[in-house]
XYZ file of C-alpha atoms in Angstrom:
573
model
C 184.582 87.268 132.712
C 183.649 89.074 135.905
C 184.106 86.612 138.753
C 184.636 83.368 136.810
C 187.962 81.551 136.876
C 189.313 78.485 135.070
C 191.959 76.585 136.990
C 193.119 72.978 136.560
C 189.854 71.924 134.963
C 187.723 73.395 137.766
C 185.289 76.193 137.018
C 184.486 78.111 140.184
C 181.905 80.824 140.512
C 182.822 82.692 143.681
C 179.757 83.473 145.769
C 180.297 87.133 146.552
C 178.569 90.042 144.855
C 180.061 90.302 141.418
C 178.840 90.419 137.869
C 179.906 91.651 134.460
C 178.314 93.209 131.403
C 179.223 92.318 127.838
C 177.798 94.141 124.824
C 177.043 92.219 121.662
C 175.619 94.222 118.753
C 173.344 91.381 117.667
C 172.410 89.800 120.979
C 172.230 92.937 123.148
C 173.534 92.861 126.707
C 174.813 89.782 128.513
C 174.999 89.958 132.282
C 176.468 87.570 134.815
C 175.097 87.322 138.319
C 174.537 84.960 141.198
C 171.321 83.548 142.589
C 171.877 82.977 146.301
C 169.642 80.423 148.011
C 169.774 79.815 151.746
C 169.108 76.105 152.042
C 169.772 75.936 155.766
C 166.268 76.760 156.957
C 163.086 77.161 154.866
C 161.258 80.408 155.563
C 157.654 79.382 154.847
C 155.363 76.520 153.940
C 152.496 76.484 151.445
C 149.652 74.063 150.852
C 150.632 71.193 148.593
C 147.872 72.391 146.263
C 148.951 76.041 146.420
C 147.623 76.848 142.943
C 143.953 77.801 142.803
C 141.751 79.422 140.157
C 138.283 80.960 140.189
C 135.022 80.515 138.349
C 132.672 83.495 138.357
C 128.976 84.332 137.980
C 129.276 87.103 135.357
C 126.767 86.671 132.499
C 127.597 87.494 128.850
C 126.221 91.022 129.347
C 129.091 91.913 131.698
C 131.069 94.533 129.774
C 133.976 96.819 130.647
C 135.268 99.787 128.648
C 133.006 98.818 125.741
C 134.219 95.205 125.583
C 132.214 92.157 126.692
C 134.796 89.488 127.532
C 132.936 86.893 129.605
C 130.954 85.026 126.964
C 129.648 81.677 128.182
C 132.033 81.463 131.151
C 129.529 81.859 133.988
C 128.908 79.126 136.511
C 125.373 79.130 135.112
C 126.223 78.555 131.433
C 129.779 77.187 131.224
C 130.116 74.149 128.920
C 130.886 71.334 131.349
C 131.238 68.809 128.521
C 134.243 70.485 126.938
C 137.112 67.984 126.860
C 139.890 70.587 126.992
C 138.268 72.166 130.051
C 138.120 68.833 131.862
C 141.682 67.895 130.911
C 143.010 71.304 131.923
C 141.705 70.826 135.466
C 142.692 67.169 135.700
C 146.294 68.046 134.802
C 146.757 69.533 138.277
C 145.460 66.553 140.254
C 144.113 68.449 142.115
C 143.304 72.070 141.324
C 141.563 74.189 143.937
C 138.678 76.124 142.373
C 136.924 78.998 144.114
C 133.344 79.591 142.956
C 132.495 83.219 143.515
C 132.920 86.848 142.590
C 130.995 90.086 142.735
C 127.572 88.629 141.931
C 127.815 85.854 144.539
C 126.244 88.284 147.026
C 123.181 88.512 144.783
C 122.689 84.762 144.253
C 119.728 82.880 145.680
C 119.934 79.078 145.733
C 117.093 76.927 144.521
C 116.759 74.044 146.984
C 114.385 71.217 147.764
C 112.550 73.359 150.322
C 112.623 76.385 148.003
C 111.739 74.943 144.553
C 110.524 78.216 143.024
C 111.647 78.815 139.402
C 115.068 80.426 139.064
C 115.493 83.841 137.474
C 118.678 84.754 135.629
C 120.771 87.840 136.257
C 119.478 90.811 134.293
C 121.578 93.852 133.486
C 120.341 96.953 135.328
C 122.758 99.822 135.877
C 120.587 101.348 138.605
C 120.997 98.459 141.077
C 123.943 97.218 143.139
C 126.710 95.704 140.993
C 124.752 96.527 137.808
C 122.688 93.340 137.768
C 119.476 92.135 139.386
C 119.384 89.165 141.718
C 120.063 85.790 140.095
C 119.464 82.181 141.042
C 121.435 78.922 141.050
C 119.104 76.135 139.842
C 119.333 72.906 141.787
C 119.847 70.954 138.563
C 122.822 73.158 137.684
C 124.342 72.578 141.133
C 124.062 68.846 140.451
C 125.746 69.253 137.039
C 128.568 71.325 138.511
C 129.278 68.802 141.235
C 129.258 65.930 138.775
C 131.852 67.781 136.709
C 133.983 68.665 139.735
C 133.929 65.038 140.835
C 135.143 64.005 137.364
C 137.904 66.583 137.362
C 139.139 65.906 140.896
C 138.961 69.620 141.761
C 138.820 70.892 145.342
C 135.880 73.301 145.566
C 135.537 76.462 147.627
C 132.031 77.950 147.398
C 131.410 81.649 148.030
C 128.119 82.236 149.840
C 125.829 85.276 149.621
C 126.733 87.378 152.687
C 124.142 90.110 152.001
C 121.135 87.858 152.439
C 118.884 89.404 155.099
C 120.780 92.700 155.280
C 119.587 96.232 154.656
C 121.781 98.561 152.610
C 121.890 102.055 154.082
C 122.385 105.345 152.223
C 126.061 105.326 153.156
C 126.433 101.932 151.390
C 126.760 100.058 154.675
C 124.970 96.721 154.925
C 123.408 96.360 158.357
C 121.616 93.619 160.239
C 122.559 89.972 160.787
C 123.141 87.538 157.952
C 120.150 85.316 157.185
C 121.662 81.840 156.752
C 118.406 80.024 155.904
C 118.953 79.754 152.131
C 122.651 78.906 152.514
C 121.838 76.252 155.111
C 119.391 74.618 152.700
C 122.060 74.477 149.991
C 124.650 73.075 152.391
C 122.268 70.406 153.702
C 121.416 69.348 150.152
C 125.128 69.242 149.320
C 125.806 66.930 152.265
C 122.776 64.774 151.446
C 124.039 64.249 147.882
C 127.565 63.471 149.051
C 129.145 66.411 147.209
C 132.610 67.271 148.476
C 133.190 70.930 149.328
C 136.656 71.928 150.529
C 135.494 75.178 152.092
C 132.567 77.600 152.407
C 133.507 81.275 152.093
C 131.275 84.110 153.274
C 131.018 87.190 151.051
C 133.002 88.851 148.298
C 134.756 92.224 148.712
C 132.457 93.429 151.491
C 135.195 93.895 154.104
C 136.561 97.304 155.091
C 134.810 99.955 153.011
C 133.778 97.225 150.576
C 133.316 97.480 146.825
C 129.878 99.000 146.309
C 128.812 98.068 149.828
C 130.561 97.167 153.070
C 129.722 95.226 156.234
C 130.989 96.549 159.603
C 133.631 94.309 161.148
C 131.627 93.404 164.262
C 128.705 92.161 162.184
C 130.918 90.386 159.636
C 132.695 88.517 162.424
C 129.367 87.555 164.009
C 128.092 86.312 160.634
C 131.265 84.244 160.180
C 130.722 82.601 163.568
C 127.179 81.732 162.457
C 128.559 80.096 159.289
C 131.150 78.157 161.278
C 128.518 76.846 163.690
C 126.244 75.965 160.779
C 129.009 73.928 159.141
C 129.794 72.144 162.398
C 126.131 71.247 162.857
C 125.323 70.138 159.301
C 128.564 68.145 158.998
C 128.378 66.742 162.531
C 128.216 63.170 161.220
C 131.376 63.575 159.137
C 134.891 63.427 160.557
C 136.403 65.881 158.059
C 134.585 69.176 157.807
C 134.886 71.940 155.194
C 136.875 75.039 156.039
C 135.214 78.245 157.211
C 136.658 81.021 155.041
C 136.359 84.824 154.935
C 136.169 87.695 154.267
C 137.264 87.568 150.605
C 138.010 91.292 150.422
C 140.808 93.798 149.945
C 143.368 93.922 152.719
C 142.770 96.511 155.406
C 145.154 95.966 158.315
C 142.951 97.360 161.080
C 139.783 95.703 159.807
C 141.460 92.312 159.291
C 143.062 92.400 162.716
C 139.700 93.034 164.369
C 137.981 90.444 162.194
C 140.410 87.709 163.246
C 140.025 88.631 166.913
C 136.224 88.833 166.827
C 135.659 85.539 165.015
C 136.789 83.822 168.223
C 138.576 80.901 166.591
C 135.739 80.158 164.158
C 137.797 81.141 161.108
C 140.044 78.610 159.348
C 141.228 80.716 156.412
C 141.463 84.496 156.000
C 141.323 85.548 152.344
C 142.240 88.772 150.556
C 142.090 89.971 146.954
C 144.770 91.600 144.770
C 144.277 93.965 141.815
C 147.322 96.179 142.316
C 147.911 97.027 138.630
C 144.875 99.283 138.321
C 142.125 99.187 135.702
C 142.236 96.980 132.633
C 141.721 100.101 130.530
C 145.248 101.333 131.320
C 147.150 101.586 128.021
C 150.430 101.440 129.940
C 149.622 98.181 131.711
C 152.587 96.342 130.176
C 154.948 99.046 131.408
C 153.560 98.543 134.911
C 153.995 94.781 134.699
C 157.635 95.172 133.667
C 158.410 97.757 136.361
C 160.302 96.105 139.271
C 159.121 98.744 141.758
C 155.473 98.116 140.925
C 155.978 94.362 141.104
C 157.564 94.773 144.528
C 154.783 97.036 145.801
C 152.269 94.399 144.733
C 153.614 92.228 147.528
C 153.328 94.761 150.350
C 150.230 93.147 151.842
C 151.794 89.704 152.226
C 154.153 90.471 155.129
C 151.574 92.742 156.757
C 148.924 90.032 156.796
C 151.507 87.456 157.835
C 152.437 89.633 160.811
C 148.783 90.016 161.860
C 148.148 86.269 161.611
C 151.331 85.402 163.524
C 150.713 87.905 166.313
C 147.008 87.164 166.747
C 147.380 83.654 168.091
C 144.834 82.433 165.547
C 144.999 79.025 163.919
C 143.671 80.597 160.708
C 145.983 80.758 157.711
C 146.217 83.309 154.894
C 145.106 82.746 151.296
C 144.864 84.988 148.280
C 141.225 84.329 147.459
C 141.173 86.197 144.145
C 143.853 87.947 142.088
C 143.465 89.210 138.555
C 146.054 91.981 138.657
C 144.045 94.471 136.585
C 140.446 94.979 137.660
C 137.327 95.156 135.482
C 138.129 91.944 133.600
C 141.760 92.703 132.754
C 143.027 93.723 129.300
C 143.031 91.652 126.119
C 146.493 90.673 124.797
C 148.014 91.661 128.121
C 146.469 89.818 131.067
C 145.800 86.782 128.869
C 149.163 86.955 127.101
C 152.717 85.841 127.842
C 153.696 89.124 129.489
C 151.277 88.546 132.345
C 153.242 85.534 133.562
C 155.863 88.016 134.781
C 153.304 89.497 137.170
C 151.589 86.216 138.007
C 154.651 84.111 138.805
C 156.216 86.958 140.734
C 153.022 87.132 142.795
C 153.185 83.395 143.480
C 156.804 83.758 144.570
C 156.160 86.680 146.931
C 152.992 85.175 148.376
C 154.575 81.807 149.155
C 157.613 83.462 150.764
C 155.261 85.087 153.304
C 153.453 81.902 154.296
C 150.421 82.327 152.051
C 149.033 78.816 151.821
C 146.918 79.072 148.634
C 146.759 81.555 145.750
C 143.551 81.779 143.652
C 143.916 83.289 140.199
C 141.046 85.250 138.678
C 140.078 83.453 136.573
C 140.228 79.864 135.380
C 138.104 80.972 132.431
C 136.308 84.224 131.707
C 137.223 87.861 131.259
C 140.546 88.869 129.749
C 142.591 87.264 132.537
C 141.509 83.623 132.227
C 144.036 80.809 132.382
C 141.945 79.341 129.553
C 140.647 81.050 126.433
C 136.979 81.940 126.972
C 135.909 80.778 123.506
C 138.159 77.822 122.669
C 139.078 76.699 126.226
C 142.680 76.373 125.026
C 145.262 77.304 127.672
C 146.705 80.791 127.724
C 150.400 81.197 128.719
C 149.637 81.654 132.425
C 147.997 78.223 132.514
C 151.333 76.588 131.733
C 153.124 78.866 134.208
C 150.678 77.728 136.887
C 151.007 74.055 135.926
C 154.805 74.155 136.022
C 154.706 75.837 139.428
C 152.252 73.211 140.684
C 154.419 70.324 139.489
C 157.866 71.661 140.370
C 157.690 74.059 143.333
C 157.309 72.173 146.602
C 155.729 73.300 149.837
C 158.881 74.533 151.566
C 160.117 77.983 150.559
C 163.803 78.962 150.650
C 165.187 82.463 151.087
C 166.473 83.593 147.682
C 168.290 86.642 146.341
C 169.732 87.547 142.944
C 172.674 89.924 142.614
C 173.470 91.615 139.348
C 170.240 93.350 138.281
C 166.831 94.097 139.716
C 165.278 92.924 136.445
C 165.680 89.303 137.515
C 163.135 87.942 139.978
C 164.379 84.806 141.740
C 162.551 82.286 143.940
C 163.428 78.826 145.233
C 161.535 75.977 146.886
C 162.350 72.448 147.884
C 161.374 70.429 144.831
C 157.935 68.861 144.708
C 157.717 65.072 144.967
C 161.365 64.729 144.006
C 164.785 65.370 145.450
C 166.599 68.667 145.408
C 165.719 72.322 144.913
C 163.748 74.120 142.188
C 164.597 77.681 141.154
C 162.350 80.136 139.345
C 164.064 82.942 137.421
C 162.064 85.691 135.665
C 163.800 88.100 133.288
C 161.850 91.362 132.900
C 164.465 92.829 130.561
C 163.852 92.489 126.835
C 167.434 93.315 125.875
C 169.539 91.388 128.380
C 170.569 87.757 128.566
C 171.503 86.702 132.082
C 173.931 83.959 133.062
C 172.916 83.042 136.608
C 175.191 80.975 138.826
C 173.317 79.190 141.648
C 174.903 79.482 145.093
C 173.011 77.350 147.587
C 174.248 77.400 151.169
C 173.814 74.512 153.558
C 173.815 71.910 150.787
C 175.877 69.231 149.171
C 176.058 68.356 145.484
C 175.292 64.694 145.056
C 177.518 62.881 142.562
C 177.309 59.337 141.172
C 174.117 58.474 143.011
C 175.307 59.868 146.335
C 178.481 57.766 146.456
C 180.559 60.889 146.689
C 179.691 64.392 147.872
C 181.276 67.752 147.130
C 180.056 70.080 149.853
C 179.900 73.809 149.357
C 178.445 76.872 150.952
C 179.636 79.818 148.856
C 180.593 78.360 145.526
C 179.245 76.326 142.646
C 181.702 73.750 141.327
C 181.983 72.284 137.855
C 183.595 68.880 138.264
C 186.408 67.969 135.857
C 185.737 65.267 133.305
C 186.614 62.042 135.085
C 185.635 58.540 134.108
C 185.016 57.653 137.744
C 182.542 60.502 138.330
C 179.231 61.293 136.674
C 178.701 65.041 136.445
C 175.314 66.021 137.920
C 172.707 67.413 135.570
C 169.757 69.694 136.071
C 166.380 70.037 134.349
C 165.378 73.372 132.815
C 162.007 74.609 131.578
C 162.421 77.787 129.511
C 159.229 79.727 128.747
C 159.347 82.287 125.940
C 156.664 83.961 123.784
C 155.982 82.979 120.193
C 158.071 85.108 117.799
C 159.454 87.004 120.786
C 156.179 88.912 121.103
C 155.301 89.287 124.790
C 151.678 89.994 123.787
C 151.460 86.528 122.237
C 148.930 84.063 123.610
C 151.157 81.169 122.556
C 154.040 80.162 124.818
C 157.087 78.094 123.883
C 158.612 75.544 126.247
C 162.287 75.050 125.424
C 161.559 76.476 121.970
C 158.490 74.371 121.170
C 154.924 75.742 121.148
C 152.613 74.344 123.812
C 149.289 73.406 122.243
C 146.553 70.896 122.961
C 146.230 68.069 120.461
C 143.173 67.091 118.425
C 141.837 65.008 121.320
C 142.030 67.965 123.703
C 144.966 66.575 125.696
C 147.202 68.991 127.591
C 150.762 68.711 126.208
C 153.555 67.086 128.191
C 155.896 69.560 129.863
C 159.326 68.108 129.135
C 162.582 69.630 130.407
C 165.929 70.158 128.747
C 169.009 68.831 130.545
C 172.154 70.769 131.380
C 175.387 70.309 133.283
C 174.556 71.498 136.804
C 177.804 73.407 137.168
C 177.261 75.658 134.180
C 175.487 78.996 134.704
C 171.794 79.102 133.913
C 171.056 81.120 130.774
C 167.971 83.303 131.110
C 167.058 84.848 127.760
C 165.500 88.318 127.419
C 161.794 88.372 128.345
C 161.854 84.764 129.499
C 161.006 82.598 132.491
C 163.005 79.569 133.620
C 162.163 76.843 136.110
C 165.290 74.923 137.092
C 165.165 71.627 138.974
C 168.450 70.794 140.697
C 167.969 67.165 141.776
C 171.604 66.718 142.795
C 171.453 69.517 145.365
C 170.658 68.007 148.754
C 170.017 70.006 151.888
C 172.433 68.702 154.521
C 171.056 66.742 157.439
C 171.764 69.648 159.770
C 169.559 71.932 157.677
C 166.178 71.485 159.292
C 162.833 73.175 159.376
C 160.878 73.266 162.594
C 157.260 74.271 162.206
C 154.173 74.016 164.433
C 152.100 70.898 163.970
C 149.446 72.728 161.996
C 148.626 72.633 158.329
C 145.877 72.442 155.708
C 145.779 68.927 154.314
C 144.787 68.430 150.706
C 142.476 66.101 148.778
C 140.036 64.281 151.043
C 141.656 65.626 154.198
C 140.807 68.876 155.898
C 142.049 71.215 158.570
C 143.751 69.414 161.412
C 145.899 70.658 164.265
C 148.097 68.902 166.761
C 148.365 70.097 170.319
C 152.100 69.847 170.787
C 155.418 69.068 169.197
C 157.084 70.016 165.939
C 158.175 68.262 162.775
C 161.750 68.108 161.584
C 162.623 67.160 158.016
C 165.631 67.556 155.750
C 164.656 69.340 152.498
C 164.827 66.425 150.028
C 162.199 64.499 152.000
C 159.907 67.389 152.848
C 157.462 66.694 150.060
C 157.394 62.914 150.237
């Protein structure tokens, strides 16, 4: 079959471009190809807690295209006593959560020195963003922080960047940011001992903005003010929250100037992604399954990476918000199995271009929540995110699949375990793919490393031998219930993933396969493959600057000189 040969008990898949097609009337098309992974030198490094999700301010009255999909998912009314909600966050240990969205720039914070009664958002189509100004009650801020402490989440809070500004007729917001209200909230937060991972200034106000924009000179000056405020208020603490901005859509010229004009005050530069168009698009699934559109959705990653690398900044790039389809997404599409094709492909492209964190819109709310807005039960993308978080390590390996452009392939050093983890996404609903891994710069470990079979351009199936134990791999196959890609129930290795009666998130258990056999990727399926017996050779090293975002209780730290050198299996230890 194609480029497979059987000789003296050895099955060798030759690592040059070759594949074959076989037609089966019942099963459709079967295709053989090779997934090439360059294990000699990782190409990028993510945060350990790369996965992030958002919580928004939208009230129940937020409607799009005649559908109101937010329910009780606002930061102001979300049920913080829901057991499934708590367990869903705890399962990540930790999950980054960004608090923000469109209405964050219309939020006033009730504080001890501003105890006036809080008014809720009120729908008004004649004002900016369609809602009047709203207020975060101090008691609610206490409740939120108590919940976040329980869940172990790492919190990024989006501050109101329009406070003190005047909106001109051309929809430009002018004048300096008034930090008084934000400073009061931050001081109270420090006083109460609440842990905030980062403070972000503004939401989609960069460039031309969405509804209103802030000129780059003023936005940079406002960011410097926030940075200095954080340094002052947290002066008694050794680990300070990150200064983050601008939380808008990528504009190369604007972002380049913004980085330069913030004068080293910026720790993280964030951009948003809604490349699929409006949620009202009836052809949204066709766009998700189109390889060209998926590829174009990653155009901004290398462009931002280039700007960051050439600017001399110590700031790193995050995706601060990504829902794919704007205006709350589309029911039975952006909350269904099919959306994992877009989402996981985004995670793969972003990480390959040194994006450190990727925040999904949303954790709950709208039609693109990782959790169901009413029941809190996980949608398919929740499990995709959780598997990524548990399996895909920080170090990214160059990966390429030959055979069809309907397979998306990504590889990382495995997380908190030895070896390499592959991610294979099959966009084709009629083709089964047999993928042979070809990992250069590695050895296959056999019998607990007592004997090695080294290879660069071939994958070897060892003959049955009583003196050798054939290495195995772990596979996690995700498929939709009843083969329906619009399903909101996902199967893991053929079994539905559902929470139990106590609200516990189900265990994600792998199936085991002989490592030398090709990986079978069914039509419309996603496969994570952990190859624990593949070890990057000692000569395969990554040299990176001594700079990184540290997770959990640690914050941004930089070292003045030197580099770190690790072989892949130990990178995530």
